[in-house]
Amino acid sequence: MRGRLKKSEEGLELIAQDLMLPEIKTGPRGPIVLRLPLSRATDTLATSLKDVLAGHPGSTEVHVNLVQPGRSVLMRLDTSLRVSASPDLFGDLKALLGPAAIQS
């Protein structure tokens, strides 16, 4: 906010001349957590997932939660695979992994 201060007998008054709201949707968010059954974790799927993530570079971390009955392992992906959390990314992830895979 930019403005001026007006002093009078009644006290101080702040008069706004320019007001800018911060753009909060560009700030950090996440991480995006992808839930994946261990049985689906193949080299082919890993390569496809890497390609999808590389196509949406950004600053949001991605974690993969590998699950099997009675156990799960949460893996934090390399910083080179951080993404821009956008509707396009979520659409690509849902097409590759299914809609239930995104836990973010």
Tab-separated table of C-alpha atoms in Angstrom:
chain	number	residue	atom	x	y	z
A	1	MET	CA	0.000	0.000	0.000
A	2	ARG	CA	1.158	3.480	-0.789
A	3	GLY	CA	-0.471	6.506	0.676
A	4	ARG	CA	-0.084	9.686	2.591
A	5	LEU	CA	-0.508	10.601	6.206
A	6	LYS	CA	-2.784	13.505	7.081
A	7	LYS	CA	-2.334	15.133	10.440
A	8	SER	CA	-5.179	17.144	11.948
A	9	GLU	CA	-6.489	18.222	15.302
A	10	GLU	CA	-8.591	15.055	15.407
A	11	GLY	CA	-5.557	12.793	14.996
A	12	LEU	CA	-3.752	10.973	12.201
A	13	GLU	CA	-5.437	9.740	9.060
A	14	LEU	CA	-3.909	7.413	6.491
A	15	ILE	CA	-5.142	8.049	2.968
A	16	ALA	CA	-4.459	5.196	0.558
A	17	GLN	CA	-3.322	6.202	-2.906
A	18	ASP	CA	-2.261	2.848	-4.313
A	19	LEU	CA	-3.149	-0.630	-3.109
A	20	MET	CA	-1.757	-3.878	-4.523
A	21	LEU	CA	-2.782	-7.303	-3.266
A	22	PRO	CA	-0.092	-9.995	-3.329
A	23	GLU	CA	-0.514	-12.813	-5.822
A	24	ILE	CA	-0.815	-15.765	-3.445
A	25	LYS	CA	-1.360	-18.534	-5.962
A	26	THR	CA	2.212	-18.232	-7.259
A	27	GLY	CA	3.713	-18.968	-3.840
A	28	PRO	CA	4.962	-22.322	-2.701
A	29	ARG	CA	2.425	-25.040	-2.179
A	30	GLY	CA	2.416	-28.730	-1.852
A	31	PRO	CA	3.833	-31.172	-1.749
A	32	ILE	CA	1.828	-33.132	-4.260
A	33	VAL	CA	1.478	-36.693	-2.990
A	34	LEU	CA	0.830	-39.469	-5.476
A	35	ARG	CA	-0.538	-42.769	-4.103
A	36	LEU	CA	0.540	-45.769	-6.114
A	37	PRO	CA	0.134	-49.494	-5.444
A	38	LEU	CA	3.572	-51.115	-5.315
A	39	SER	CA	2.420	-53.641	-7.919
A	40	ARG	CA	2.069	-50.809	-10.482
A	41	ALA	CA	5.557	-49.397	-9.820
A	42	THR	CA	7.348	-50.507	-12.974
A	43	ASP	CA	10.250	-48.987	-14.892
A	44	THR	CA	7.862	-48.083	-17.706
A	45	LEU	CA	5.494	-46.232	-15.380
A	46	ALA	CA	8.421	-44.499	-13.638
A	47	THR	CA	9.700	-43.242	-17.007
A	48	SER	CA	6.238	-42.019	-17.996
A	49	LEU	CA	5.791	-40.287	-14.639
A	50	LYS	CA	9.186	-38.603	-14.973
A	51	ASP	CA	8.205	-37.354	-18.450
A	52	VAL	CA	4.914	-35.913	-17.145
A	53	LEU	CA	6.619	-34.170	-14.232
A	54	ALA	CA	9.416	-32.805	-16.453
A	55	GLY	CA	6.760	-31.290	-18.702
A	56	HIS	CA	5.476	-29.098	-15.838
A	57	PRO	CA	8.601	-27.638	-14.179
A	58	GLY	CA	8.118	-25.510	-11.074
A	59	SER	CA	8.831	-25.274	-7.355
A	60	THR	CA	6.332	-27.730	-5.832
A	61	GLU	CA	7.721	-30.954	-4.371
A	62	VAL	CA	6.348	-34.318	-5.463
A	63	HIS	CA	6.152	-37.337	-3.161
A	64	VAL	CA	5.150	-40.861	-4.142
A	65	ASN	CA	3.412	-43.046	-1.554
A	66	LEU	CA	3.970	-46.673	-2.555
A	67	VAL	CA	1.362	-48.856	-0.864
A	68	GLN	CA	0.790	-52.540	-0.392
A	69	PRO	CA	-1.410	-54.341	2.118
A	70	GLY	CA	-0.174	-53.549	5.625
A	71	ARG	CA	2.648	-51.246	4.545
A	72	SER	CA	3.400	-47.991	2.762
A	73	VAL	CA	6.576	-46.099	1.924
A	74	LEU	CA	6.627	-42.371	1.210
A	75	MET	CA	9.344	-41.316	-1.224
A	76	ARG	CA	10.337	-37.718	-1.828
A	77	LEU	CA	11.301	-37.220	-5.474
A	78	ASP	CA	14.453	-35.409	-6.538
A	79	THR	CA	14.382	-31.602	-6.660
A	80	SER	CA	14.856	-31.779	-10.448
A	81	LEU	CA	11.313	-33.190	-10.616
A	82	ARG	CA	9.567	-30.304	-8.846
A	83	VAL	CA	6.499	-29.108	-10.688
A	84	SER	CA	4.107	-26.255	-11.246
A	85	ALA	CA	0.853	-27.402	-9.613
A	86	SER	CA	-1.581	-26.601	-12.413
A	87	PRO	CA	-4.803	-28.075	-13.787
A	88	ASP	CA	-2.816	-29.322	-16.799
A	89	LEU	CA	-0.417	-31.230	-14.542
A	90	PHE	CA	-3.260	-32.773	-12.547
A	91	GLY	CA	-4.987	-33.795	-15.786
A	92	ASP	CA	-1.812	-35.478	-17.072
A	93	LEU	CA	-1.270	-37.253	-13.734
A	94	LYS	CA	-4.880	-38.479	-13.629
A	95	ALA	CA	-4.591	-39.772	-17.190
A	96	LEU	CA	-1.406	-41.678	-16.316
A	97	LEU	CA	-2.169	-42.879	-12.770
A	98	GLY	CA	-5.951	-42.600	-12.392
A	99	PRO	CA	-7.975	-39.981	-10.489
A	100	ALA	CA	-7.565	-41.631	-7.089
A	101	ALA	CA	-3.761	-41.387	-7.211
A	102	ILE	CA	-3.551	-37.672	-6.363
A	103	GLN	CA	-3.593	-36.980	-2.621
A	104	SER	CA	-2.368	-33.345	-2.559
